[in-house]
XYZ file of N, CA and C in Angstrom:
852
model
N 0.922 -1.212 0.226
C 0.558 -0.174 -0.415
C 0.270 1.218 -0.229
N 0.523 1.951 -1.401
C 1.298 3.289 -1.139
C 0.805 4.152 -0.173
N 1.874 4.820 0.960
C 2.000 5.558 1.620
C 2.345 7.154 1.148
N 1.617 7.781 1.125
C 1.988 9.923 0.430
C 3.065 10.693 1.988
N 4.253 10.891 1.326
C 5.003 11.735 2.172
C 4.243 11.965 4.293
N 3.556 12.653 3.956
C 2.870 13.060 4.993
C 2.324 12.256 5.976
N 1.945 11.997 5.596
C 1.436 10.745 5.698
C 2.065 9.738 7.624
N 2.648 9.035 6.060
C 3.350 8.993 6.639
C 4.773 9.185 7.909
N 5.082 10.149 7.632
C 5.798 11.405 8.382
C 4.637 11.423 9.884
N 4.077 12.234 9.713
C 3.008 11.984 10.201
C 2.477 10.877 11.452
N 2.253 9.920 10.337
C 2.462 8.255 12.226
C 3.588 7.900 12.132
N 5.323 8.393 11.470
C 5.945 8.637 12.021
C 6.456 8.838 13.287
N 5.715 10.153 13.608
C 5.553 11.169 14.393
C 4.742 11.105 15.777
N 4.014 10.447 15.560
C 3.061 9.250 16.377
C 3.312 7.944 17.203
N 3.873 7.509 16.693
C 4.650 7.032 17.021
C 6.208 7.114 17.687
N 6.449 8.095 17.423
C 7.358 8.476 18.198
C 7.266 9.153 19.478
N 6.532 9.909 19.485
C 5.568 10.330 20.682
C 5.297 9.192 21.927
N 5.007 8.799 21.274
C 4.435 7.147 22.052
C 4.951 6.725 22.956
N 5.873 5.988 21.720
C 7.313 5.051 22.462
C 8.743 5.405 22.860
N 9.337 6.160 21.910
C 10.668 6.361 21.006
C 10.936 6.394 20.718
N 10.250 5.122 19.938
C 10.693 4.103 18.528
C 10.787 4.741 16.900
N 11.285 4.825 16.351
C 11.904 5.596 14.969
C 11.270 4.732 13.737
N 10.436 5.195 12.709
C 9.522 4.337 12.009
C 10.507 4.556 10.840
N 12.032 4.066 10.868
C 12.595 3.358 9.873
C 12.291 3.688 8.637
N 13.380 4.055 7.087
C 12.695 3.773 6.329
C 13.717 2.199 6.006
N 13.644 1.573 7.073
C 13.852 0.457 6.836
C 12.667 -0.365 6.850
N 11.491 0.182 7.905
C 9.958 -0.613 8.275
C 9.184 -0.582 7.963
N 8.827 1.328 6.979
C 8.246 1.839 6.079
C 7.285 0.976 5.485
N 7.704 -0.457 4.607
C 7.383 -0.851 3.822
C 6.957 -1.739 4.237
N 6.026 -2.110 5.879
C 5.220 -2.678 6.733
C 3.936 -2.281 7.273
N 4.540 -0.462 7.298
C 2.598 -0.161 7.800
C 2.048 0.002 7.299
N 1.406 0.179 5.759
C 0.777 -0.855 5.346
C -0.322 -2.336 6.155
N 0.628 -3.176 5.855
C -0.254 -4.639 6.366
C -0.043 -4.169 7.763
N 0.697 -3.490 8.615
C 0.358 -3.907 10.171
C -0.895 -2.667 10.242
N -1.200 -1.717 9.852
C -2.266 -1.566 10.239
C -4.248 -1.776 10.286
N -3.694 -3.046 8.977
C -4.668 -3.374 7.638
C -5.846 -3.643 8.996
N -5.135 -4.104 10.072
C -6.575 -4.876 11.245
C -7.619 -3.514 11.558
N -7.062 -2.163 11.892
C -7.228 -0.684 12.410
C -8.178 -0.479 11.317
N -7.617 -0.952 10.421
C -8.669 -0.149 8.669
C -9.966 -0.994 9.125
N -9.908 -2.349 8.934
C -10.557 -3.516 9.232
C -11.692 -2.386 10.562
N -11.071 -2.778 11.560
C -12.048 -2.493 12.867
C -13.502 -0.644 13.118
N -12.123 -0.082 12.158
C -12.426 1.930 12.191
C -12.787 1.822 10.270
N -13.411 0.677 9.569
C -13.873 1.461 8.884
C -13.680 1.306 7.719
N -11.370 1.968 7.320
C -10.650 3.154 7.076
C -10.295 2.035 5.764
N -10.056 3.110 4.803
C -9.962 2.848 3.729
C -9.226 2.745 3.346
N -7.637 3.402 3.457
C -6.796 4.126 3.805
C -5.949 5.044 4.527
N -4.555 5.076 4.386
C -3.546 5.503 5.657
C -3.793 7.463 5.150
N -4.518 7.727 4.728
C -4.612 9.202 4.564
C -5.864 9.395 4.995
N -7.066 8.657 4.572
C -8.215 8.765 5.468
C -7.825 8.850 7.602
N -7.232 7.331 7.605
C -6.544 7.016 8.346
C -5.767 8.599 9.196
N -5.585 9.697 8.179
C -4.329 10.055 9.151
C -5.085 11.499 9.461
N -5.831 11.612 8.757
C -7.696 12.316 8.483
C -8.444 12.629 9.819
N -8.307 11.933 10.332
C -9.195 11.143 11.168
C -7.956 11.226 12.410
N -7.012 11.184 13.066
C -6.620 10.932 14.118
C -6.141 12.694 13.966
N -6.450 13.670 13.178
C -6.367 14.595 13.751
C -6.915 15.348 14.618
N -8.128 15.314 14.092
C -9.607 15.245 15.161
C -9.487 15.446 16.561
N -10.267 16.296 17.254
C -10.193 15.391 18.833
C -10.534 14.647 18.449
N -10.243 14.223 20.601
C -10.916 13.005 20.537
C -10.036 11.666 19.839
N -9.214 11.608 19.498
C -8.897 9.962 18.622
C -8.647 9.402 19.363
N -8.113 9.726 21.301
C -7.381 9.016 21.559
C -7.074 7.180 21.231
N -7.989 6.979 21.210
C -8.040 4.964 21.831
C -7.879 5.361 19.668
N -8.402 5.378 19.311
C -7.595 5.109 17.811
C -5.985 5.553 17.006
N -5.434 6.505 18.468
C -4.622 6.684 18.136
C -3.366 5.978 18.782
N -4.280 5.141 19.852
C -3.336 4.451 21.107
C -3.553 2.290 19.836
N -4.115 2.490 18.922
C -4.572 1.407 17.916
C -3.543 1.327 17.052
N -3.159 2.318 16.548
C -2.461 3.187 15.659
C -0.626 2.485 15.470
N -0.761 3.203 17.830
C 0.671 2.447 17.334
C 0.742 1.219 17.523
N -0.373 0.649 18.575
C -0.118 -1.323 18.931
C 0.254 -1.881 18.225
N -0.421 -1.112 16.795
C -0.327 -1.998 15.377
C 0.970 -1.867 15.450
N 1.935 -0.905 14.849
C 2.678 -0.448 15.044
C 4.093 -0.780 15.007
N 3.122 -1.468 16.754
C 4.689 -2.340 17.401
C 5.378 -3.608 17.176
N 6.167 -3.551 16.853
C 6.783 -5.376 17.179
C 6.668 -5.605 18.088
N 6.364 -7.208 17.775
C 5.866 -7.904 19.566
C 5.914 -9.633 19.544
N 7.388 -9.309 18.792
C 7.858 -10.566 18.199
C 8.371 -10.974 19.542
N 8.181 -12.228 19.332
C 9.429 -12.695 21.303
C 8.725 -14.549 20.820
N 9.333 -14.719 21.787
C 9.216 -16.529 21.915
C 9.643 -17.438 23.074
N 9.538 -18.114 23.468
C 9.988 -18.965 25.171
C 11.607 -19.233 24.791
N 11.946 -18.603 25.565
C 13.554 -18.998 25.614
C 14.222 -18.639 24.138
N 13.548 -16.998 23.802
C 14.149 -16.156 22.518
C 16.490 -16.806 22.958
N 16.545 -16.906 21.648
C 18.070 -16.493 21.625
C 18.908 -17.762 23.032
N 18.736 -19.107 23.157
C 18.949 -19.994 24.667
C 20.070 -19.309 24.492
N 21.130 -19.774 23.726
C 22.251 -19.905 24.049
C 22.572 -18.329 25.326
N 21.909 -17.414 24.880
C 22.151 -16.133 25.962
C 21.346 -15.565 27.050
N 19.953 -16.721 27.177
C 19.059 -17.640 28.285
C 19.717 -17.811 28.516
N 20.337 -18.593 28.857
C 20.498 -20.225 29.217
C 21.749 -19.306 30.359
N 22.379 -17.817 30.235
C 23.303 -17.943 30.962
C 22.303 -17.227 32.681
N 21.119 -16.764 32.630
C 20.530 -16.978 33.723
C 21.197 -18.564 34.400
N 20.211 -19.077 34.179
C 20.207 -20.238 35.552
C 21.311 -20.885 35.559
N 22.518 -20.691 33.937
C 23.445 -21.469 34.601
C 24.709 -20.420 35.496
N 25.031 -18.905 35.785
C 25.479 -17.903 36.142
C 25.354 -16.837 37.031
N 24.039 -16.156 35.654
C 23.944 -14.894 36.594
C 22.970 -15.285 38.076
N 21.721 -15.999 37.823
C 21.326 -16.658 39.046
C 21.059 -16.951 39.954
N 23.081 -18.121 40.141
C 23.692 -18.114 40.827
C 23.832 -16.849 42.345
N 24.674 -15.923 41.089
C 25.639 -15.050 41.857
C 25.082 -14.845 42.330
N 23.552 -13.481 41.766
C 22.686 -13.108 42.390
C 21.824 -13.850 44.119
N 21.986 -15.247 43.823
C 21.280 -16.284 44.856
C 22.560 -15.582 46.256
N 24.022 -15.880 45.762
C 25.002 -15.619 46.776
C 25.172 -13.764 47.552
N 24.398 -13.438 46.273
C 24.622 -11.603 46.985
C 23.893 -11.416 47.796
N 22.181 -11.680 47.205
C 20.649 -11.751 48.414
C 20.391 -12.905 48.834
N 22.036 -14.174 49.776
C 20.965 -14.492 50.753
C 20.728 -14.323 51.410
N 20.582 -12.978 52.474
C 20.795 -12.463 53.508
C 19.634 -12.082 53.677
N 18.791 -11.650 52.361
C 17.597 -11.080 51.973
C 17.005 -11.813 51.644
N 16.843 -12.905 51.142
C 15.967 -13.764 50.222
C 15.161 -13.994 49.306
N 15.698 -12.822 48.407
C 14.875 -11.634 47.328
C 15.641 -11.562 46.476
N 15.048 -11.477 45.752
C 15.394 -12.154 43.751
C 13.961 -11.110 42.919
N 14.766 -9.623 42.583
C 13.517 -8.086 41.542
C 13.787 -8.841 40.750
N 13.003 -9.074 40.251
C 13.680 -9.550 38.324
C 13.409 -8.238 37.302
N 13.014 -7.331 36.180
C 12.195 -6.377 35.166
C 12.683 -6.473 33.936
N 11.846 -7.143 33.218
C 11.455 -7.891 32.103
C 11.322 -6.149 31.285
N 12.089 -5.132 30.125
C 11.391 -4.215 29.850
C 10.676 -4.319 28.663
N 9.938 -4.241 27.853
C 9.495 -4.623 26.656
C 8.647 -6.068 25.634
N 8.471 -6.788 27.369
C 8.071 -7.883 27.814
C 7.272 -7.997 26.636
N 6.900 -7.649 25.401
C 5.351 -7.898 24.543
C 4.108 -9.013 25.538
N 3.806 -10.091 25.143
C 3.023 -10.655 25.210
C 3.384 -11.513 26.325
N 4.692 -11.678 27.040
C 4.974 -12.153 27.932
C 5.459 -13.241 27.974
N 6.431 -13.597 26.804
C 6.922 -14.904 27.310
C 8.700 -15.190 27.372
N 8.451 -13.298 28.064
C 10.273 -13.969 28.272
C 10.023 -13.728 29.912
N 9.328 -12.982 30.381
C 8.520 -12.903 31.609
C 8.274 -14.542 31.823
N 7.718 -15.902 31.561
C 7.086 -16.593 32.130
C 8.258 -17.442 31.679
N 9.161 -17.496 30.979
C 10.434 -18.543 30.611
C 11.079 -18.722 31.983
N 11.625 -17.001 33.131
C 12.155 -16.956 33.448
C 11.641 -17.572 34.689
N 9.804 -17.349 34.898
C 9.259 -17.377 36.005
C 9.493 -19.439 35.668
N 9.461 -19.480 35.001
C 9.217 -21.283 35.141
C 11.235 -21.890 35.237
N 11.738 -21.776 34.926
C 13.022 -21.530 35.743
C 12.952 -22.036 37.338
N 12.143 -21.532 37.299
C 12.113 -20.366 39.040
C 11.425 -22.659 39.591
N 10.631 -22.447 38.834
C 9.212 -23.400 39.114
C 10.126 -25.036 38.704
N 11.085 -24.837 37.820
C 11.935 -26.087 37.787
C 12.811 -26.694 39.135
N 13.151 -25.335 40.199
C 13.883 -25.980 40.961
C 13.164 -24.354 42.109
N 12.104 -25.137 42.160
C 11.061 -24.860 43.383
C 11.763 -24.836 44.985
N 11.996 -26.402 44.834
C 13.106 -26.785 46.345
C 13.836 -25.924 46.788
N 15.079 -25.032 45.733
C 16.456 -24.464 45.796
C 15.574 -23.236 46.576
N 14.228 -22.952 45.249
C 13.924 -21.348 46.137
C 12.490 -22.129 46.329
N 12.929 -22.431 47.607
C 11.024 -22.365 48.702
C 11.402 -21.330 49.463
N 12.047 -20.512 50.290
C 12.009 -19.669 51.540
C 12.942 -18.041 50.438
N 12.935 -18.346 49.405
C 12.810 -16.585 48.899
C 11.640 -16.318 48.094
N 12.010 -15.284 48.636
C 11.055 -14.194 47.656
C 10.829 -13.510 46.249
N 11.031 -14.599 45.653
C 11.051 -14.240 43.536
C 9.470 -13.300 43.347
N 10.344 -11.800 42.396
C 9.476 -10.537 42.319
C 9.371 -11.305 40.355
N 8.630 -10.935 39.435
C 9.557 -10.564 38.156
C 7.989 -9.899 37.873
N 8.516 -8.513 37.559
C 7.765 -7.923 35.713
C 7.296 -7.321 34.771
N 7.080 -8.453 34.921
C 7.097 -7.644 32.841
C 6.394 -6.529 32.481
N 6.474 -5.379 31.751
C 6.520 -4.402 30.952
C 6.090 -3.964 29.279
N 5.675 -3.582 29.065
C 4.774 -2.807 28.049
C 4.301 -2.115 27.716
N 4.810 -0.940 26.741
C 3.807 -0.224 26.358
C 1.580 -0.628 25.591
N 2.439 -1.893 25.425
C 1.047 -2.483 24.548
C -0.013 -2.503 25.272
N -1.599 -2.246 25.279
C -2.636 -2.341 26.338
C -2.905 -4.333 25.420
N -2.904 -4.186 24.661
C -3.173 -6.089 23.786
C -2.130 -6.701 24.347
N -1.192 -6.656 24.024
C 0.332 -7.084 24.437
C 0.640 -7.928 26.163
N 0.401 -6.604 27.062
C -0.299 -6.709 28.962
C -1.577 -7.720 29.468
N -2.354 -7.827 27.895
C -3.542 -9.107 28.275
C -3.029 -9.658 28.673
N -2.705 -10.931 27.221
C -2.286 -11.116 27.028
C -1.827 -12.516 27.891
N -0.403 -11.300 28.346
C 1.200 -11.757 28.754
C 0.390 -11.513 30.553
N -1.046 -11.428 31.333
C -1.411 -11.908 32.375
C -2.249 -12.764 32.443
N -2.943 -13.087 31.221
C -3.451 -14.084 31.050
C -2.562 -15.813 30.696
N -1.783 -15.666 30.981
C -1.091 -16.051 30.296
C -1.185 -17.722 29.638
N -2.254 -17.476 28.999
C -3.038 -18.287 27.333
C -2.366 -18.078 26.163
N -1.410 -19.107 25.604
C -1.461 -18.764 24.730
C -1.414 -20.081 23.568
N -2.150 -20.197 22.618
C -1.993 -20.826 21.287
C -1.174 -22.022 20.775
N -1.412 -22.965 19.629
C -0.235 -23.903 20.085
C 0.967 -23.405 19.323
N 0.871 -22.384 18.174
C 1.734 -21.348 17.556
C 2.606 -21.387 18.705
N 2.477 -20.503 19.493
C 3.309 -19.992 20.072
C 4.112 -21.324 21.178
N 3.184 -21.539 21.861
C 3.822 -22.847 23.036
C 4.710 -23.697 22.169
N 4.615 -23.875 20.490
C 6.046 -24.368 20.256
C 7.005 -23.655 19.928
N 6.616 -22.825 19.376
C 8.032 -21.588 19.723
C 9.291 -21.543 20.977
N 9.331 -22.565 21.092
C 10.735 -22.381 22.641
C 10.606 -23.173 22.716
N 9.533 -23.568 23.104
C 9.184 -25.098 24.201
C 8.972 -27.054 23.795
N 10.067 -27.912 24.717
C 9.748 -28.444 24.278
C 8.293 -29.180 24.929
N 7.825 -30.372 23.786
C 7.241 -30.679 24.566
C 7.237 -30.877 26.227
N 8.195 -31.801 26.384
C 7.976 -31.735 27.657
C 7.725 -30.770 28.756
N 8.556 -29.354 28.779
C 7.990 -28.117 28.455
C 6.332 -27.791 29.044
N 5.482 -27.950 28.375
C 4.727 -27.915 27.774
C 3.767 -28.622 28.676
N 3.907 -29.948 28.146
C 3.070 -30.567 29.277
C 3.438 -30.084 30.770
N 4.593 -29.492 31.017
C 4.578 -29.733 32.849
C 3.546 -28.884 33.116
N 4.113 -28.001 32.201
C 3.925 -26.723 32.949
C 2.037 -25.621 32.072
N 1.755 -26.579 31.447
C 0.748 -26.374 30.734
C -0.452 -26.992 30.616
N -1.825 -26.545 30.637
C -2.974 -26.661 30.624
C -3.773 -26.248 29.505
N -3.603 -27.856 28.197
C -4.069 -27.042 27.341
C -5.578 -27.631 26.948
N -6.055 -26.735 26.403
C -7.349 -26.189 26.879
C -8.091 -25.541 25.214
N -9.477 -25.508 25.135
C -10.309 -25.161 23.864
C -9.893 -24.329 22.519
N -9.594 -23.782 22.698
C -8.443 -22.524 22.675
C -6.665 -22.033 23.011
N -6.177 -23.366 23.490
C -5.177 -23.276 23.292
C -4.483 -24.102 25.017
N -3.431 -23.150 25.391
C -2.423 -23.693 26.535
C -2.498 -22.752 27.580
N -2.895 -23.297 28.670
C -2.449 -22.098 29.676
C -1.772 -22.514 30.657
N -0.664 -21.423 31.302
C -0.133 -21.486 31.798
C -0.034 -21.574 33.545
N 0.042 -22.741 34.329
C -0.121 -22.938 35.481
C 0.087 -22.085 36.803
N -0.587 -22.098 37.393
C -0.481 -20.729 39.138
C 0.339 -21.130 39.255
N 1.259 -22.001 39.824
C 2.239 -22.630 40.655
C 3.476 -20.928 39.571
N 3.215 -21.370 37.907
C 4.064 -20.664 37.261
C 4.165 -19.131 37.421
N 2.081 -18.790 37.070
C 1.842 -17.413 36.767
C 2.512 -16.625 38.039
N 2.545 -17.438 39.453
C 2.400 -16.119 40.826
C 4.371 -16.134 41.365
N 4.547 -16.497 40.511
C 5.911 -15.527 40.455
C 6.132 -13.820 39.528
N 5.342 -14.094 38.914
C 5.168 -12.554 37.349
C 3.763 -11.434 37.495
N 4.317 -10.552 37.974
C 3.953 -9.059 37.809
C 3.546 -8.753 35.898
N 2.789 -7.991 36.309
C 2.919 -7.394 34.465
C 1.835 -5.653 34.830
N 2.461 -4.968 33.642
C 2.011 -4.210 33.829
C 2.369 -2.878 31.802
N 1.523 -1.999 32.363
C 1.647 -1.533 31.354
C 2.902 0.440 31.566
N 3.883 -0.184 30.836
C 4.918 0.890 31.008
C 6.120 1.373 30.019
N 6.098 2.155 29.594
C 7.448 3.243 28.548
C 8.489 3.167 29.426
N 9.660 2.644 28.858
C 10.932 2.246 29.333
C 11.525 3.662 29.627
N 10.981 5.087 28.587
C 11.877 6.016 29.001
C 10.997 7.159 30.269
N 9.987 6.179 30.571
C 9.442 7.060 31.855
C 10.192 6.294 33.214
N 10.024 6.868 33.984
C 10.777 6.433 35.910
C 10.450 5.205 35.889
N 11.307 4.245 36.418
C 10.807 3.463 36.477
C 10.165 2.559 36.698
N 9.328 1.691 36.372
C 8.265 1.736 36.872
C 7.815 0.341 38.952
N 9.224 0.576 39.645
C 9.446 0.060 41.228
C 10.462 0.895 41.973
N 9.700 1.602 43.115
C 11.090 2.371 43.652
C 11.974 1.908 44.480
N 11.725 0.545 44.165
C 13.099 -1.392 44.532
C 13.667 -0.813 43.397
N 15.202 -1.122 43.868
C 15.914 -1.503 43.020
C 15.826 -2.656 42.189
N 15.890 -2.838 41.009
C 15.244 -4.217 40.270
C 16.841 -4.889 40.456
N 17.292 -6.184 40.866
C 18.809 -7.103 40.787
C 18.901 -7.210 39.658
N 18.022 -7.691 38.421
C 18.388 -7.973 36.981
C 16.962 -7.375 36.047
N 17.845 -6.715 34.966
C 16.798 -5.942 34.155
C 17.130 -7.172 32.628
N 16.277 -7.532 32.249
C 15.967 -7.765 30.284
C 15.831 -6.307 29.928
N 16.400 -6.295 28.528
C 15.862 -5.135 27.851
C 16.136 -5.755 26.745
N 15.148 -6.643 26.513
C 16.260 -7.332 24.541
C 15.239 -7.064 23.206
N 16.071 -6.386 22.632
C 15.146 -6.448 21.404
C 14.196 -4.687 21.377
N 14.752 -3.601 22.231
C 13.931 -2.753 22.137
C 14.530 -2.265 22.184
N 15.925 -1.696 22.466
C 16.723 -0.288 22.462
C 17.198 -0.028 20.189
N 16.734 -0.839 19.934
C 17.514 -1.142 18.047
C 16.729 -0.170 17.867
N 15.320 0.101 18.506
C 14.321 0.642 17.753
C 13.884 2.474 17.681
N 15.528 2.538 18.791
C 15.522 3.827 19.074
C 17.026 4.726 18.578
N 16.742 6.017 18.129
C 17.658 6.486 18.039
C 18.755 7.282 19.220
N 20.460 7.251 18.216
C 20.856 7.515 19.874
C 20.881 7.684 20.446
N 20.258 9.021 20.118
C 19.875 10.492 21.815
C 18.701 9.433 23.050
N 17.356 8.909 21.834
C 16.770 8.112 22.747
C 17.083 6.542 23.009
N 18.216 6.085 22.499
C 18.428 5.095 23.238
C 19.188 4.829 24.311
N 20.743 6.560 24.395
C 20.822 6.898 25.668
C 20.094 7.214 27.063
N 19.236 8.128 26.862
C 18.242 8.303 27.344
C 17.129 7.020 28.142
N 17.364 5.825 27.659
C 17.039 5.013 27.981
C 17.739 3.985 29.177
N 18.948 4.265 27.895
C 20.974 3.156 29.732
C 20.235 3.783 30.391
N 19.971 5.314 30.568
C 19.645 6.027 32.113
C 19.608 5.683 32.353
N 17.339 5.546 32.464
C 16.623 5.120 33.154
C 16.927 3.656 33.566
N 17.208 3.172 32.267
C 17.367 1.033 33.427
C 18.905 1.420 33.796
N 19.674 1.936 33.877
C 20.476 2.420 35.071
C 20.082 2.902 36.459
N 18.945 3.596 36.841
C 19.000 4.250 38.135
C 17.971 2.672 38.368
N 17.418 2.944 37.394
C 16.162 0.828 38.222
C 17.450 -0.602 38.407
N 18.477 0.086 38.256
C 19.227 -1.640 38.978
C 19.926 -1.239 40.087
N 20.025 -1.936 40.763
C 21.266 -2.313 42.030
C 22.349 -2.236 41.786
N 23.124 -1.434 42.201
C 24.537 -0.533 41.902
C 24.893 -2.655 41.322
N 24.999 -3.661 41.904
C 25.259 -4.042 41.999
C 24.920 -5.891 40.756
N 24.030 -5.721 40.370
C 22.789 -6.155 39.230
C 23.321 -6.053 38.076
N 22.540 -6.889 36.782
C 23.730 -6.943 35.696
C 21.663 -6.432 34.868
N 22.385 -6.090 33.833
C 21.339 -6.299 32.649
C 22.048 -6.776 32.045
N 20.485 -7.794 30.988
C 20.655 -8.506 29.409
C 19.923 -7.673 28.365
N 21.505 -7.453 26.913
C 20.384 -7.096 25.930
C 19.996 -8.740 25.500
N 19.509 -8.800 24.617
C 19.504 -9.058 22.774
C 20.387 -9.493 22.182
N 20.927 -10.555 22.102
C 22.431 -11.013 21.496
C 22.513 -10.288 20.479
N 21.838 -9.423 19.113
C 22.411 -8.712 18.028
C 22.383 -7.196 19.119
N 22.539 -6.692 20.543
C 23.121 -5.508 20.617
C 23.909 -5.778 21.799
N 24.248 -3.850 22.270
C 25.437 -3.651 22.872
C 25.293 -2.614 23.568
N 27.085 -2.526 24.504
C 26.886 -0.990 25.010
C 27.178 -0.196 24.633
N 28.793 -1.080 23.955
C 29.805 -0.275 23.644
C 30.013 0.609 22.208
N 29.956 1.997 22.338
C 29.760 2.961 21.367
C 28.406 3.271 22.292
N 28.098 2.780 23.058
C 26.189 3.723 23.123
C 25.851 4.105 23.989
N 26.967 4.198 24.943
C 26.867 4.282 26.535
C 28.098 4.560 27.738
N 27.850 5.329 28.465
C 28.969 5.128 29.736
C 28.249 4.193 30.585
N 27.064 3.983 30.951
C 25.057 3.497 31.935
C 26.352 2.474 32.445
N 27.171 2.064 31.513
C 26.926 0.121 31.460
C 28.264 -0.252 30.965
N 29.173 -1.581 31.659
C 29.917 -2.079 30.923
C 29.701 -3.811 31.321
N 30.566 -4.096 29.589
C 30.102 -4.841 29.276
C 31.118 -6.053 30.784
N 30.412 -7.681 30.380
C 31.116 -8.399 32.259
C 32.553 -9.213 31.189
N 33.448 -9.703 31.059
C 33.992 -10.483 30.216
C 33.520 -11.711 30.637
N 33.589 -12.623 29.637
C 32.949 -13.759 29.629
C 31.234 -14.418 29.222
N 30.742 -13.208 29.502
C 29.088 -13.222 30.107
C 28.639 -12.741 28.599
N 28.160 -12.907 27.755
C 27.003 -12.523 26.093
C 25.981 -11.616 26.147
N 26.082 -10.163 26.150
C 24.746 -9.407 26.286
C 24.164 -9.539 27.866
N 25.233 -9.901 28.796
C 24.864 -8.987 30.209
C 26.696 -7.906 30.622
N 25.527 -6.910 31.306
C 26.144 -6.505 31.770
C 26.175 -5.934 33.213
N 27.220 -4.674 33.548
C 27.342 -3.994 34.951
C 26.738 -3.365 34.597
N 25.857 -1.846 35.533
C 25.307 -0.865 35.759
C 26.838 -0.066 36.607
N 27.117 1.344 35.581
C 28.965 2.186 36.516
C 28.020 3.300 36.594
N 28.039 3.028 37.276
C 28.099 3.771 39.039
C 28.421 5.382 38.813
N 28.768 6.194 38.789
C 29.836 7.443 39.221
C 29.917 7.744 40.284
N 31.415 8.314 40.666
C 32.614 8.455 41.917
C 31.854 9.237 43.026
N 31.066 9.237 44.608
C 30.848 10.802 44.559
C 31.643 11.642 44.755
N 31.446 13.036 44.235
C 32.034 13.655 43.838
C 33.249 14.579 45.172
N 33.909 14.290 45.407
C 34.413 14.857 46.357
C 34.700 16.329 47.077
N 34.278 16.204 48.086
C 33.025 17.716 48.112
C 34.346 18.921 49.185
N 34.088 19.652 48.729
C 35.424 20.625 48.614
C 35.221 21.279 49.960
N 36.703 21.649 50.458
C 36.389 22.014 51.614
C 37.224 23.747 51.792
N 36.574 24.184 52.375
C 37.178 26.069 51.834
C 37.411 26.583 53.506
N 38.623 27.065 53.530
C 39.264 27.651 54.602
C 37.848 28.719 55.047
N 38.259 29.022 56.703
C 37.011 30.176 57.411
C 38.236 31.072 57.149
N 37.793 32.775 56.622
C 37.984 33.807 56.886
C 39.034 33.550 55.469
């Protein structure tokens, strides 16, 4: 579907103002396809007509629908498994040692989409329930999309979705088959909480997180916006916590807020500036 330059810019500005994401030329080709559901729902025939409707007052709901349609909600269970496997193999054991006195772990998945990443982590804890039985484990998933958060909260997935990343044994262990798909067990859901949130806003909790996952989110930001997001993520992390990015992402050359950790792919530690020395002046 051909998009006029003016209409394209208005749609791009709408996405940027709501999410910080930039609709690059490489993503422009999918705008018409992405918005096809919005067209059907609202009886719209083309993007120019959509832009005209968006210009009217009281179209916040339509604007939200457009933004959500343009978001890339691609996700699946145990995505980038070699990277993800570092959590049970090294990251979580190290955090367990650091938090042995409080027996409390707080994890944030920023840009969690429909929840598969959060539920993958929750399944790790459920599979080691004896190891963590006297711990308080909190896994928060956030996303800017209302519909994605609703799916994540439900813990209900289609046959296609559960087959992406899960073995048959995991499906049978953690899900019940229903008439509409597969329902995640309560013992896994009990670890999780979901809410709508924009990673560019203040962190979703006043308490610091021990581990933050922000995978395949920042790549849609321009350098300035990405730097602001890194600062938000650092402010949300404990000084000795960890940040996990996507397999194709890095902090190198992007920010001074985080540093790579030797031997750990896609996992970074926050860099906190040393306290400024207090200058003493002599009286008189």
